[in-house]
Every structure is written in structure tokens, then in C-alpha cells.
Coordinates of C-alpha atoms in Angstrom, one line a residue:
X265 CA -14.3 3.9 21.0
X266 CA -11.3 1.6 21.5
X267 CA -9.8 2.5 18.1
X268 CA -9.9 6.3 18.8
X269 CA -8.5 5.8 22.3
X270 CA -5.5 3.8 20.9
X271 CA -4.9 6.5 18.3
X272 CA -5.1 9.2 20.9
X273 CA -2.5 7.3 23.0
X274 CA -0.3 7.0 19.9
X275 CA -0.4 10.7 19.3
X276 CA 0.5 11.5 22.9
X277 CA 3.5 9.2 22.8
X278 CA 4.7 10.0 19.3
X279 CA 4.0 13.7 18.7
X280 CA 7.0 14.9 20.7
X281 CA 9.2 11.8 20.3
X282 CA 12.7 12.7 19.1
X283 CA 12.8 10.0 16.4
X284 CA 9.8 11.6 14.7
X285 CA 11.0 15.2 15.0
X286 CA 11.5 15.5 11.2
X287 CA 7.9 14.4 10.3
X288 CA 5.7 14.6 13.4
X289 CA 1.8 14.3 13.3
X290 CA 0.0 17.5 12.7
X291 CA -0.5 19.7 15.8
X292 CA -3.9 20.4 17.2
X293 CA -5.7 23.1 15.2
X294 CA -3.8 22.4 11.9
X295 CA -4.2 20.4 8.8
X296 CA -2.4 19.8 5.5
X297 CA -3.4 21.6 2.3
X298 CA -1.9 21.7 -1.2
X299 CA -0.9 25.4 -1.7
X300 CA -0.9 27.0 -5.2
X301 CA 0.2 30.6 -4.6
X302 CA 2.7 32.1 -2.2
X303 CA 2.4 35.8 -1.3
X304 CA 5.3 37.6 0.3
X305 CA 4.7 40.7 2.4
X306 CA 6.8 43.2 4.4
X307 CA 6.2 43.8 8.2
X308 CA 3.8 46.6 7.4
X309 CA 1.6 44.4 5.2
X310 CA 2.7 45.7 1.8
X311 CA 2.8 43.4 -1.2
X312 CA 6.3 42.4 -2.3
X313 CA 6.0 39.5 -4.7
X314 CA 4.0 36.3 -5.4
X315 CA 4.8 33.0 -7.1
X316 CA 3.2 29.7 -8.1
X317 CA 3.9 26.8 -5.7
X318 CA 4.3 23.5 -7.3
X319 CA 1.7 21.6 -5.4
X320 CA 3.7 21.7 -2.2
X321 CA 1.8 20.4 0.9
X322 CA 1.5 23.0 3.6
X323 CA 0.4 22.5 7.2
X324 CA -1.9 25.5 8.0
X325 CA -4.1 26.5 10.9
X326 CA -7.8 25.5 10.8
X327 CA -10.9 25.6 13.0
X328 CA -12.9 22.5 13.8
X329 CA -15.5 23.6 11.2
X330 CA -13.1 24.6 8.5
X331 CA -11.1 21.4 8.7
X332 CA -14.2 19.4 7.9
X333 CA -16.0 21.8 5.6
X334 CA -17.9 20.4 2.7
X335 CA -20.2 23.3 1.7
X336 CA -21.1 26.8 2.9
X337 CA -18.7 29.6 3.7
X338 CA -16.4 28.4 6.4
X339 CA -13.0 30.1 6.2
X340 CA -9.7 28.9 7.5
X341 CA -8.0 31.3 9.9
X342 CA -5.0 32.3 7.9
X343 CA -4.2 30.5 4.6
X344 CA -7.2 29.9 2.3
X345 CA -8.5 30.1 -1.2
X346 CA -8.7 33.3 -3.2
X347 CA -12.4 33.1 -2.8
X348 CA -11.9 33.8 1.0
X349 CA -8.8 36.0 1.4
X350 CA -9.3 38.4 -1.6
X351 CA -11.7 41.2 -0.9
X352 CA -11.6 42.2 -4.6
X353 CA -12.5 38.7 -5.8
X354 CA -16.1 39.7 -6.8
X355 CA -14.8 42.8 -8.6
X356 CA -12.9 40.6 -11.0
X357 CA -15.9 38.4 -11.9
X358 CA -15.4 35.6 -9.4
X359 CA -17.8 32.7 -10.1
X360 CA -18.3 31.8 -6.5
X361 CA -19.8 33.6 -3.6
X362 CA -17.1 35.6 -1.7
X363 CA -16.2 34.5 1.8
X364 CA -14.0 37.5 2.5
X365 CA -16.3 39.0 5.2
X366 CA -16.2 35.8 7.2
X367 CA -12.5 35.4 6.7
X368 CA -11.6 38.9 7.8
X369 CA -13.9 38.7 10.8
X370 CA -12.3 35.5 12.0
X371 CA -8.7 36.8 11.5
X372 CA -9.6 40.1 13.3
X373 CA -11.0 38.1 16.3
X374 CA -7.7 36.1 16.4
X375 CA -5.6 39.2 16.5
X376 CA -7.7 40.9 19.1
X377 CA -7.2 38.0 21.6
X378 CA -3.8 36.7 20.7
X379 CA -1.9 39.3 18.5
X380 CA 1.1 38.3 16.4
X381 CA 3.0 40.8 14.3
X382 CA 3.3 38.6 11.2
X383 CA -0.4 37.6 11.2
X384 CA -1.2 41.3 11.8
X385 CA 0.8 42.1 8.6
X386 CA -1.5 39.7 6.7
X387 CA -4.6 41.3 8.2
X388 CA -3.4 44.8 7.2
X389 CA -2.8 43.6 3.7
X390 CA -6.1 41.9 3.1
X391 CA -8.0 44.9 4.5
X392 CA -6.7 46.9 1.5
X393 CA -8.6 44.4 -0.8
X394 CA -5.9 44.2 -3.4
X395 CA -5.1 40.5 -3.4
X396 CA -6.5 39.7 -6.9
X397 CA -5.2 42.9 -8.6
X398 CA -1.7 42.4 -7.1
X399 CA -1.6 38.8 -8.3
X400 CA -2.8 39.8 -11.8
X401 CA -0.1 42.4 -11.9
X402 CA 2.5 39.8 -10.8
X403 CA 1.4 37.5 -13.6
X404 CA 0.1 34.8 -11.3
X405 CA -3.6 35.1 -12.0
X406 CA -5.0 35.7 -15.5
X407 CA -7.9 37.9 -16.6
X408 CA -9.5 39.0 -19.9
X409 CA -9.8 42.4 -21.5
X410 CA -12.8 43.1 -19.3
X411 CA -10.8 42.4 -16.1
X412 CA -12.6 39.2 -15.4
X413 CA -10.8 36.1 -14.2
X414 CA -10.4 33.5 -16.9
X415 CA -11.8 30.0 -16.4
X416 CA -9.8 28.5 -19.3
X417 CA -6.8 29.6 -21.4
X418 CA -7.5 30.3 -25.0
X419 CA -4.4 32.4 -25.8
X420 CA -1.1 31.5 -27.2
X421 CA 1.1 28.8 -25.6
X422 CA 2.6 28.2 -23.2
X423 CA -0.4 27.9 -20.8
X424 CA 0.1 29.9 -17.6
X425 CA 1.1 27.7 -14.6
X426 CA -2.1 28.5 -12.6
X427 CA -4.2 26.6 -15.2
X428 CA -2.0 23.6 -14.9
X429 CA -2.3 23.6 -11.1
X430 CA -6.0 23.8 -10.6
X431 CA -8.3 20.8 -11.0
X432 CA -10.9 21.3 -13.8
X433 CA -14.6 21.1 -13.0
X434 CA -16.9 20.6 -16.0
X435 CA -14.0 21.6 -18.2
X436 CA -13.4 24.9 -16.4
X437 CA -10.7 26.0 -13.9
X438 CA -11.9 28.6 -11.3
X439 CA -8.9 30.7 -10.2
X440 CA -10.8 31.5 -7.1
X441 CA -10.0 27.9 -6.0
X442 CA -6.3 28.7 -5.8
X443 CA -5.0 28.3 -2.3
X444 CA -2.8 31.0 -0.9
X445 CA -0.1 30.8 1.8
X446 CA 1.8 33.7 3.3
X447 CA 5.3 34.8 4.0
X448 CA 6.2 37.9 6.0
X449 CA 9.9 39.0 5.7
X450 CA 11.1 40.7 8.9
X451 CA 14.7 41.9 9.1
X452 CA 16.7 39.7 11.4
X453 CA 14.1 36.9 11.4
X454 CA 15.2 33.9 9.4
X455 CA 11.8 32.3 9.3
X456 CA 9.4 34.1 6.9
X457 CA 7.0 31.2 6.3
X458 CA 4.0 31.7 8.5
X459 CA 3.1 28.0 8.4
X460 CA 6.5 27.1 9.9
X461 CA 6.7 30.0 12.4
X462 CA 6.5 28.8 16.0
X463 CA 5.2 32.2 17.2
X464 CA 2.3 32.0 14.8
X465 CA 1.6 28.4 15.9
X466 CA 1.6 29.4 19.6
X467 CA -0.6 32.3 18.9
X468 CA -3.2 30.2 17.2
X469 CA -3.2 27.5 19.9
X470 CA -3.7 30.2 22.6
X471 CA -6.6 31.6 20.6
X472 CA -8.2 28.2 20.5
X473 CA -7.7 27.7 24.2
X474 CA -9.3 31.2 24.9
X475 CA -12.6 30.1 23.5
X476 CA -15.0 29.0 26.2
X477 CA -17.7 26.8 24.7
X478 CA -19.9 24.4 26.6
X479 CA -18.1 21.4 28.2
X480 CA -19.2 17.8 28.1
X481 CA -18.0 14.3 29.1
X482 CA -15.3 13.0 26.8
X483 CA -15.8 9.2 26.5
X484 CA -12.2 8.7 25.6
X485 CA -10.4 10.4 28.5
X486 CA -13.3 10.4 31.0
X487 CA -12.8 14.1 31.7
X488 CA -14.9 17.2 31.1
X489 CA -13.8 18.7 27.8
X490 CA -14.9 20.8 24.8
X491 CA -16.8 18.2 22.7
X492 CA -16.2 18.0 19.0
X493 CA -19.1 18.9 16.8
X494 CA -17.3 18.2 13.5
X495 CA -14.6 15.6 13.0
X496 CA -11.6 15.8 10.6
X497 CA -11.5 14.4 7.1
X498 CA -8.5 14.1 4.7
X499 CA -7.3 10.9 6.4
X500 CA -6.1 8.9 3.4
X501 CA -4.9 11.8 1.2
X502 CA -5.3 15.5 0.8
X503 CA -8.5 15.3 -1.3
X504 CA -10.2 12.7 0.9
X505 CA -13.6 13.9 2.0
X506 CA -14.8 10.8 3.8
X507 CA -15.2 10.9 7.6
X508 CA -15.1 8.1 10.2
X509 CA -17.5 10.0 12.5
X510 CA -20.3 12.2 11.2
X511 CA -23.6 13.4 12.6
X512 CA -24.5 16.4 10.5
X513 CA -27.5 14.7 8.8
X514 CA -30.1 15.8 11.4
X515 CA -32.9 15.6 8.8
X516 CA -32.2 12.1 7.6
X517 CA -31.8 8.8 9.4
X518 CA -28.3 9.2 10.9
X519 CA -29.5 9.1 14.5
X520 CA -33.2 9.8 14.3
X521 CA -35.3 7.5 16.5
X522 CA -32.4 6.7 18.8
X523 CA -31.3 10.0 20.4
X524 CA -32.3 13.6 20.1
X525 CA -28.8 15.0 19.7
X526 CA -25.5 13.5 18.6
X527 CA -23.9 14.2 21.9
X528 CA -26.3 11.8 23.6
X529 CA -24.9 9.0 21.5
X530 CA -21.2 9.8 21.9
X531 CA -19.0 12.5 23.2
X532 CA -15.4 13.0 22.1
X533 CA -13.3 16.0 23.1
X534 CA -12.4 18.3 20.3
X535 CA -8.7 18.0 21.1
X536 CA -8.9 14.2 21.5
X537 CA -10.6 13.9 18.1
X538 CA -8.0 16.1 16.3
X539 CA -5.2 14.2 17.9
X540 CA -6.6 10.8 17.1
X541 CA -7.4 11.7 13.5
X542 CA -4.0 13.4 13.1
X543 CA -2.3 10.2 14.4
X544 CA -4.3 8.0 12.0
X545 CA -3.5 10.3 9.1
X546 CA 0.2 10.3 10.0
X547 CA 0.3 6.6 10.3
X548 CA -1.3 6.0 7.0
X549 CA 1.2 8.4 5.3
X550 CA 4.1 6.7 7.0
X551 CA 3.3 3.0 6.8
X552 CA -0.2 2.5 5.5
X553 CA -1.0 -0.1 2.8
X554 CA -3.2 1.4 0.1
X555 CA -5.3 -0.3 -2.6
X556 CA -7.5 2.3 -4.1
X557 CA -9.8 3.7 -1.4
X558 CA -8.9 0.7 0.8
X559 CA -6.3 1.4 3.5
X560 CA -4.7 -0.9 6.1
X561 CA -2.2 0.2 8.7
X562 CA -0.5 -1.6 11.6
X563 CA 1.4 0.2 14.3
X564 CA 2.8 0.0 17.8
X565 CA 1.1 2.4 20.2
X566 CA 4.4 3.4 21.7
X567 CA 5.8 4.3 18.3
X568 CA 8.3 1.4 18.0
X569 CA 9.0 -0.1 14.5
X570 CA 7.1 -3.2 13.6
X571 CA 7.3 -5.5 10.6
X572 CA 4.9 -4.6 7.8
X573 CA 2.2 -7.4 7.7
X574 CA 1.5 -6.7 4.0
X575 CA 5.1 -7.0 2.8
X576 CA 6.5 -10.0 1.2
X577 CA 9.5 -11.7 2.8
X578 CA 12.0 -9.9 0.6
X579 CA 10.8 -6.5 1.9
X580 CA 10.6 -7.8 5.5
X581 CA 14.3 -8.8 5.3
X582 CA 15.3 -5.5 3.7
X583 CA 18.7 -5.3 2.0
X584 CA 20.4 -8.6 1.9
X585 CA 23.4 -9.1 4.1
X586 CA 26.5 -9.7 1.9
X587 CA 28.0 -12.0 4.5
X588 CA 25.0 -14.3 4.4
X589 CA 24.9 -15.1 0.7
X590 CA 22.1 -14.6 -1.8
X591 CA 18.8 -16.4 -1.4
X592 CA 19.3 -18.3 -4.7
X593 CA 18.4 -21.7 -5.9
X594 CA 21.6 -23.3 -4.7
X595 CA 21.0 -22.0 -1.2
X596 CA 17.6 -23.5 -0.7
X597 CA 18.5 -26.6 -2.5
X598 CA 21.5 -27.2 -0.4
X599 CA 20.2 -26.4 3.1
X600 CA 16.5 -27.3 2.7
X601 CA 15.5 -23.9 4.0
X602 CA 17.7 -23.6 7.1
X603 CA 19.3 -20.4 5.8
X604 CA 15.9 -18.9 5.3
X605 CA 14.6 -20.0 8.7
X606 CA 17.6 -18.6 10.5
X607 CA 17.4 -15.3 8.7
X608 CA 13.7 -15.0 9.5
X609 CA 14.3 -15.7 13.2
X610 CA 17.1 -13.1 13.2
X611 CA 14.9 -10.5 11.6
X612 CA 12.0 -11.0 14.1
X613 CA 14.4 -11.1 17.0
X614 CA 15.6 -7.7 15.9
X615 CA 12.1 -6.4 16.4
X616 CA 11.7 -8.1 19.8
X617 CA 14.7 -6.1 21.1
X618 CA 12.7 -2.8 21.0
X619 CA 9.2 -4.2 21.1
X620 CA 8.2 -5.6 24.5
X621 CA 5.9 -8.6 24.8
X622 CA 3.2 -6.5 26.4
X623 CA 3.4 -3.5 24.1
X624 CA 0.1 -2.8 22.3
X625 CA -0.1 -3.4 18.5
X626 CA -3.2 -2.2 16.5
X627 CA -4.2 -3.2 13.0
X628 CA -7.0 -1.3 11.3
X629 CA -8.6 -1.4 7.9
X630 CA -10.5 1.5 6.3
X631 CA -12.7 1.7 3.2
X632 CA -15.4 4.0 1.9
X633 CA -18.4 3.2 -0.2
X634 CA -19.3 6.9 -0.7
X635 CA -17.2 10.0 -1.0
X636 CA -18.4 11.3 2.4
X637 CA -18.5 8.3 4.7
X638 CA -15.7 5.9 5.8
X639 CA -16.0 2.6 7.6
X640 CA -13.6 0.5 9.7
X641 CA -13.6 -2.8 7.9
X642 CA -11.0 -4.6 10.1
X643 CA -9.8 -4.0 13.7
X644 CA -7.5 -6.0 15.9
X645 CA -5.6 -5.3 19.1
X646 CA -2.7 -7.6 19.9
X647 CA 0.3 -7.7 22.2
X648 CA 3.8 -7.3 20.7
X649 CA 4.6 -11.0 21.2
X650 CA 1.3 -12.1 19.6
X651 CA 1.9 -9.9 16.6
X652 CA 5.5 -10.9 16.0
X653 CA 4.6 -14.6 16.4
X654 CA 1.8 -14.4 13.8
X655 CA 3.9 -12.5 11.3
X656 CA 6.7 -15.0 11.7
X657 CA 4.3 -17.9 11.4
X658 CA 2.9 -16.5 8.1
X659 CA 6.3 -16.0 6.6
X660 CA 7.6 -19.4 7.7
X661 CA 4.5 -21.4 6.9
X662 CA 4.1 -20.0 3.4
X663 CA 7.8 -19.8 2.5
X664 CA 8.8 -21.0 -0.9
X665 CA 11.3 -19.9 -3.6
X666 CA 9.8 -17.0 -5.5
X667 CA 10.9 -16.0 -9.0
X668 CA 9.2 -12.7 -10.1
X669 CA 12.0 -11.7 -12.5
X670 CA 15.7 -12.0 -13.1
X671 CA 16.3 -9.2 -10.5
X672 CA 13.6 -10.2 -8.0
X673 CA 14.1 -13.7 -6.6
X674 CA 13.8 -14.6 -3.0
X675 CA 12.7 -17.4 -0.6
X676 CA 9.7 -16.5 1.5
X677 CA 6.0 -15.7 1.5
X678 CA 4.4 -13.6 -1.2
X679 CA 2.5 -10.3 -0.4
X680 CA -1.3 -10.3 -0.4
X681 CA -1.4 -8.1 -3.5
X682 CA 0.7 -10.7 -5.4
X683 CA -1.5 -13.5 -4.2
X684 CA -4.6 -11.7 -5.5
X685 CA -3.0 -11.2 -9.0
X686 CA -1.8 -14.8 -9.1
X687 CA -5.4 -16.0 -8.3
X688 CA -7.3 -13.8 -10.7
X689 CA -4.8 -12.3 -13.1
X690 CA -3.0 -9.0 -13.5
X691 CA -6.0 -7.2 -14.8
X692 CA -8.4 -8.1 -12.0
X693 CA -11.2 -5.8 -11.0
X694 CA -10.2 -3.3 -8.3
X695 CA -13.2 -4.4 -6.2
X696 CA -12.0 -8.0 -6.4
X697 CA -8.5 -7.0 -5.5
X698 CA -9.6 -5.1 -2.4
X699 CA -11.9 -8.0 -1.4
X700 CA -9.1 -10.5 -1.8
X701 CA -6.7 -8.5 0.3
X702 CA -9.3 -8.0 3.0
X703 CA -9.8 -11.8 3.1
X704 CA -6.1 -12.4 3.4
X705 CA -5.6 -10.1 6.3
X706 CA -7.1 -12.4 9.0
X707 CA -4.8 -15.2 7.6
X708 CA -1.8 -13.0 8.6
X709 CA -3.0 -11.3 11.8
X710 CA -5.3 -14.0 13.2
X711 CA -3.5 -17.1 11.9
X712 CA -6.4 -18.4 9.9
X713 CA -5.8 -20.7 6.9
X714 CA -5.9 -19.1 3.4
X715 CA -9.4 -19.5 1.9
X716 CA -9.4 -22.7 -0.1
X717 CA -10.9 -21.1 -3.2
X718 CA -7.9 -18.7 -3.4
X719 CA -5.5 -21.7 -3.2
X720 CA -7.5 -23.6 -5.9
X721 CA -7.6 -20.5 -8.1
X722 CA -3.8 -20.0 -7.9
X723 CA -3.2 -23.7 -8.7
X724 CA -5.6 -23.6 -11.7
X725 CA -4.0 -20.5 -13.2
X726 CA -0.6 -22.0 -12.8
X727 CA -1.6 -25.2 -14.5
X728 CA -2.7 -23.1 -17.5
X729 CA 0.9 -22.7 -18.4
X730 CA 0.2 -22.2 -22.1
X731 CA -2.1 -19.3 -21.4
X732 CA 0.6 -17.3 -19.5
X733 CA 3.8 -15.6 -20.4
X734 CA 6.8 -17.4 -19.1
X735 CA 7.7 -14.7 -16.4
X736 CA 4.1 -14.6 -15.2
X737 CA 3.9 -18.3 -15.0
X738 CA 7.1 -18.5 -13.0
X739 CA 5.7 -16.0 -10.6
X740 CA 2.4 -17.8 -10.3
X741 CA 4.2 -21.2 -9.8
X742 CA 6.1 -19.9 -6.7
X743 CA 3.0 -18.2 -5.2
X744 CA 0.8 -21.3 -5.8
X745 CA 3.4 -23.6 -4.2
X746 CA 3.6 -21.2 -1.2
X747 CA -0.1 -21.3 -0.7
X748 CA -0.3 -25.1 -1.1
X749 CA 2.5 -25.6 1.4
X750 CA 0.9 -23.2 3.9
X751 CA -2.5 -24.9 3.6
X752 CA -1.2 -28.3 4.8
X753 CA -1.1 -29.4 8.4
X754 CA 2.1 -30.1 10.3
X755 CA 2.1 -33.8 9.5
X756 CA 2.2 -32.9 5.8
X757 CA 4.9 -30.3 6.1
X758 CA 6.9 -29.9 2.9
X759 CA 10.5 -29.0 2.6
X760 CA 11.7 -26.4 0.2
X761 CA 13.9 -28.9 -1.6
X762 CA 13.3 -32.2 -3.3
X763 CA 12.1 -34.9 -0.9
X764 CA 13.2 -38.1 -2.6
X765 CA 11.5 -40.3 -0.1
X766 CA 8.1 -38.8 -0.4
X767 CA 5.8 -41.3 -2.1
X768 CA 2.5 -39.5 -2.3
X769 CA 0.8 -39.9 -5.7
X770 CA 0.5 -36.2 -6.5
X771 CA 4.1 -35.4 -5.5
X772 CA 5.4 -38.2 -7.7
X773 CA 3.4 -37.2 -10.7
X774 CA 4.8 -33.7 -10.4
X775 CA 8.3 -35.1 -10.4
X776 CA 7.5 -37.1 -13.6
X777 CA 6.3 -33.9 -15.3
X778 CA 9.4 -32.0 -14.4
X779 CA 11.7 -34.8 -15.7
X780 CA 9.8 -35.0 -19.0
X781 CA 9.9 -31.3 -19.4
X782 CA 13.7 -31.2 -18.7
X783 CA 14.4 -34.0 -21.3
X784 CA 12.5 -32.3 -24.1
X785 CA 13.9 -28.9 -23.3
X786 CA 17.5 -30.1 -23.5
X787 CA 16.8 -31.9 -26.8
X788 CA 15.3 -28.7 -28.2
X789 CA 18.3 -26.7 -27.1
X790 CA 20.6 -29.2 -28.8
X791 CA 18.7 -28.7 -32.1
X792 CA 18.7 -24.9 -31.6
X793 CA 14.9 -24.7 -31.2
X794 CA 13.0 -22.4 -28.9
X795 CA 9.4 -23.5 -28.2
X796 CA 7.3 -24.9 -25.4
X797 CA 7.6 -28.5 -24.5
X798 CA 4.8 -31.0 -24.6
X799 CA 4.9 -31.1 -20.8
X800 CA 4.2 -27.4 -20.8
X801 CA 1.4 -27.5 -23.3
X802 CA -0.4 -30.4 -21.6
X803 CA 0.1 -29.2 -18.0
X804 CA -3.6 -28.3 -17.6
X805 CA -4.7 -31.7 -18.9
X806 CA -2.1 -33.4 -16.8
X807 CA -3.5 -31.9 -13.7
X808 CA -7.0 -33.1 -14.5
X809 CA -6.1 -36.5 -16.0
X810 CA -2.6 -37.4 -15.0
X811 CA -2.4 -41.1 -15.9
X812 CA -3.8 -40.8 -19.4
X813 CA -1.9 -37.6 -20.1
X814 CA 1.4 -39.1 -18.9
X815 CA 1.1 -41.8 -21.6
X816 CA 0.8 -39.1 -24.2
X817 CA 3.8 -37.1 -22.9
X818 CA 5.9 -40.2 -22.4
X819 CA 5.2 -41.4 -26.0
X820 CA 6.1 -37.9 -27.4
X821 CA 9.5 -38.1 -25.7
X822 CA 10.8 -40.8 -28.0
X823 CA 12.3 -38.5 -30.7
X824 CA 13.8 -36.2 -28.1
X825 CA 15.4 -39.2 -26.3
X826 CA 16.8 -40.3 -29.7
X827 CA 18.3 -36.9 -30.2
X828 CA 20.0 -36.8 -26.8
X829 CA 21.2 -40.4 -27.2
X830 CA 23.1 -39.3 -30.3
X831 CA 24.3 -36.0 -29.0
X832 CA 24.2 -36.1 -25.1
X833 CA 24.1 -39.8 -24.0
X834 CA 25.3 -39.1 -20.5
X835 CA 22.5 -36.6 -19.9
X836 CA 19.9 -39.0 -21.2
X837 CA 21.2 -41.8 -19.1
X838 CA 21.0 -39.8 -16.0
X839 CA 17.4 -38.6 -16.7
X840 CA 16.2 -42.1 -17.6
X841 CA 17.6 -43.5 -14.4
X842 CA 15.8 -40.8 -12.5
X843 CA 12.6 -41.4 -14.4
X844 CA 12.7 -45.1 -13.7
X845 CA 13.4 -44.4 -10.0
X846 CA 10.3 -42.2 -9.6
X847 CA 8.1 -44.7 -11.5
X848 CA 9.0 -47.5 -9.1
X849 CA 7.9 -45.4 -6.1
X850 CA 4.3 -45.4 -7.3
X851 CA 1.7 -47.8 -5.9
X852 CA -0.1 -49.7 -8.7
X853 CA -3.5 -48.2 -8.1
X854 CA -2.0 -44.7 -7.7
X855 CA -0.3 -44.7 -11.1
X856 CA -3.2 -46.1 -13.1
X857 CA -5.8 -43.8 -11.4
X858 CA -6.8 -40.9 -13.6
X859 CA -8.3 -38.8 -10.8
X860 CA -7.5 -35.1 -10.6
X861 CA -4.3 -34.0 -8.9
X862 CA -4.2 -31.5 -6.0
X863 CA -1.8 -28.6 -5.8
X864 CA 0.8 -30.9 -4.2
X865 CA 1.9 -32.0 -7.7
X866 CA 3.2 -28.4 -8.3
X867 CA 5.5 -28.8 -5.2
X868 CA 6.9 -32.0 -6.7
X869 CA 7.3 -30.4 -10.1
X870 CA 9.0 -27.3 -8.7
X871 CA 11.4 -29.2 -6.4
X872 CA 12.4 -31.7 -9.0
X873 CA 13.0 -29.0 -11.6
X874 CA 15.2 -27.1 -9.1
X875 CA 17.1 -30.3 -8.3
X876 CA 17.8 -30.8 -12.0
X877 CA 19.1 -27.3 -12.3
X878 CA 21.4 -27.7 -9.3
X879 CA 22.7 -31.1 -10.6
X880 CA 24.0 -29.6 -13.8
X881 CA 27.8 -29.9 -13.3
X882 CA 30.6 -28.5 -15.4
X883 CA 31.7 -30.8 -18.1
X884 CA 33.4 -30.7 -21.5
X885 CA 30.4 -28.8 -22.7
X886 CA 29.9 -26.8 -19.6
X887 CA 29.1 -23.5 -21.5
X888 CA 26.1 -25.3 -23.1
X889 CA 25.0 -26.8 -19.8
X890 CA 25.0 -23.3 -18.2
X891 CA 23.1 -21.8 -21.1
X892 CA 20.4 -24.5 -20.8
X893 CA 19.9 -23.9 -17.1
X894 CA 19.7 -20.2 -17.5
X895 CA 17.2 -20.6 -20.3
X896 CA 15.0 -22.7 -18.2
X897 CA 15.1 -20.2 -15.3
X898 CA 14.0 -17.2 -17.5

């Protein structure tokens, strides 16, 4: 029960905190529902008008049973569907069984114990049993010539708004599913909305407290409390029917053979359960990471802001500081990543100011295999210092220049979602995406290495340069380099700029490929041609058989060198000197070996290419030089 205890503590600390006053967690005894119809009454309960509400979320009172209802007639106390609050629903051919009797009985019990004038006005109105007829007269609901509610619109356009609001079931739209909320206009009272009225809220809380059911031991607080029999749903979104705790299957195998009653297995106070689930729902809405039905959320129990572990470094930094300069190619090329490191430390230090070392941090992952049951797939509790250290380690260890588009370039670690797409493609199966993100979470929170198969997959897709569009390949290249850099130990730490003294075989082969690509690209630009270079076409083969493929690429450079020798001799001379310098750094056996290259060659390729971009200096033909560099970056 550790997770529910942490959520309960979070609710107690955050529900009345001033920084969350504009959007606090739901109060006990309330839940959020998408309203469709708004009915306005006078203080005597007489109908004034009604209108369609454009799917506006409304926090309404609910009982323990109604908040988790799945079937059967279990009414909400005040705001509910036409099926419940309209006494004349059956008279107009309602397709579902009316729940008006149960609804009216519950509302009457509320008003007998804890009366409220506005709620009493609603009770007086529904007792007249004119809800459907008034809504038809107001043009909100639609019926046929026989005064039966329509399930589809066959008349002339435009289609009435109510048919656009309701979700179809088997091609039909039951108007009895329309959810109603109430307003009571009282002279001198500025608040007519019952779901926002503090007096209505206090009255409902008093009514809940006045009920005297059997008490039991709450395993979260250790006190005697009213135990929850049904636990809330709607955790991930308004239509979410999956529950984390459920024991209503007393005829199946939920707890048979272990205990006789659910309370013998666990006991959670009704108030504690509602507060904990409300806190989880609130956290997911504020800062949860969602991927289909999969949800991850990290939070500080005391409500302090923490960095999002699922964000890439650009989002972690937020808006760039204009005084610090842009994170562009020249920055990382010139300072070998010092600018990035300082900015990362400054960002994390900002969180340390408000988040103490001993403050509790919780990371939880949720997913559901069926519509009614949800599981906790990941759970960790950390101190503030541990969490910040591991987030900082992830972003510093996997930092690399990223180039997603012309407007989205940054230096840092990619997000887990981007890693999944780089490893398996943009159209990867949703189950594979969820599984990949779930595998990456321990790498961020627990400091584990990225699974080797993900690194290899990213490298292989990047090597298939001819099979990717240029923007996608650039994105994959940055992500693959980040993963390769992060997978190495400290002795093999790579800089984010060209290391001219690094003599490892794979790194040098990567440099050779970048130089050959640059020579051919410049020659093609001089001739006004726009096509892939031989280095780009043969990148996959080069990764598998570098020595033999290099002989092909080097031989194919002859006509392009001749073109540059005639048109741009200074450029060719510089590139040939660089090429010869790299060649001399190889060991004899390393160069002639045709064994497969590791992902390290992408680091050498990327750094050498960035260095060639940065070395392009203004000359007589500076406009052409700049256009070539920009063309290579796109």
C-alpha cells in the first residue's frame, strides 16, 4: 500500500496549497464528468431555459458507488443523465430503464439531512416530471411525430447539436445518455452554477459525514474509518473505466480461496481512497506522460516542481536564455560541450533550491490490458537528491547535438518516445512503442544502461541512409550518437566535438566517410546537381565492410576531385590534406580489416562533418560557401 499512502500524503499537502488554487485536486465526494445540457431554474424550481454545453468538464458530487458505477441503476446525487433525472423519460420512449425513482429518493434523503435552497429548487423541479418535455420545447432534445426521442437524425441539415455531442453505440445515439448540470439563479447571488457553489459543496460533504456505516481498520492511516467498498475510476481520462483496486467479482477468482471477504485482504478508508485516487488523477492531468493507455507520472510528495524525466533536454531547459546564446553547431564545436554542461547544472540547481535532498519523489507507471482493470507496471520511491542526480546523469551522459528540423535543434538527450521511433521507425506498433518506453524508464530513474538491442537498432537504421528521408536520417543520426555515447564507460567518454587525437579504428573510419561525403557534395554543388553522394548510398555497406567499401568510395571520388581541382582548388587541397592526415593515424591491421564497425563510427562521422561545416570561412565566394553548408544541414 506504499503507493496509495504516498498519493494520500500528496493530496493532504497539495489540496489546499495556494499555488494550486486555480486547479486543485477534486474534493472528496466529487468527480469530473463531461456535461452535455445545462438547465437553468429560478429559486422556486421553475424552468427558465436550457442550452447545449460544448463538452465542458464539470466537477459534480458523487457517491462511492456512483463514482465507480459500471452497470445497474446507481444515480449520482445531483447532476446525472436524462435517464436518471427525468421523471418523464419513459413517457417519451426512452430506450433504457429509468433510474428516476432511485435518483429522487437519494436527492430527497440529502435534503432531509442537510438542506440547501438551491438543491431544493432542483428537487422541486424534478418532482414535476417535466425535464424531457421542457428540453424538447426548448429545442435541446429531439423527438418524432409520435413524441418519442430520436436515436438518429434523418431530417434536413443542419444536424441538431445534441446528436453531435453524444457518442454513438451501434450507430444509434440515445438522448437519455445526455448528462445534465444545473444552475439556479437567485437574486443577489452571483454564483448560479451548482457545481461551483461552496454552499452546495459543504452541504454534500456534511451529508456524507452524517452517514454512519460500519467502521474498520484503514491500512493506510492506521485509524478506524469507514472502509471503501468501491474504488474510483476515471484516472487517465473521463471515459477511463479501469480501476487499480477492485473486488466486485465475488463469483470468480478475484479472491476466492484466499479470504472470505475483500476487507480481510485489505482495508482502505473511503476518504483515503478518494483522496489518493483524486491526487493520482490530478497528477496525471497536470504532468503525466501518456502513450495510448500507458501512463507514467513523476511527482514530489510535497508538491514542489520537479524536472520531467520523459522530456528531452530542450524541454528540460525551457525557453532559451537570450544572454546565453543559441545551442547551435558553432557553440558545441567551439566549447566541446562546456556551454551545455553549465546550462544543465544551472537548470538542475534551480530545482535543488526548492526541492530538499530528503523530499520524497515518486515515479509510477500505469497500464491496462482490459477496459476494467489497471496495473502498476513501474513504481519507485526516491529522495530529491537521488532523483535530480539521476535525471542530470541521463541528460549529461546521453547529450549530443540533435537536429530534428530547421526550427528544432538542441544539444542534449532525446526523449524516450523519440528513441523508440529512431529504433523502430515512425510507424511502429503502439504495443512496441509502449514496451520500448517502459524499458527506457529504468535507464533514466534507476541509472541502468540503455538496452543494447535498442542501441544497435538505432545504429542500423541510421546506417540505412538511403532508406530514410533526409530530415528523418538527421534525427536518427543525433539519437544514435547520443545512445552510443551514453553506452560507453567513463574511460571511453566521447566529446561533443571532433577529437583529432582519437585513433580508434571505428572513429577514424567515420571521419573518412564524412570527408568523402563532403568532397563529393561540394563538387555536386559546383555542377548544380542535387543528389545523394556515393558515401550516403553506401553507408550501410560501409558499416558492415568498411575497408572494401572505402576502396569503392575512394575510387569514385576521382571525377569529383577533378571538378574541384578546376573550380575550387583551395577547397580540394584542404580536404586532401585532412584525408591524408586521418589515413596516417590508422594502424596497418586496422585499416585492412574488413570487420564490422560499431556505432562509434557514427560519432566520428558526425563530429568530422560538424567540424567541416564550422571550418567554412568567408572568402571571395562566401555566398556559395554558405549555401553549401546550409544545404548539408537540411
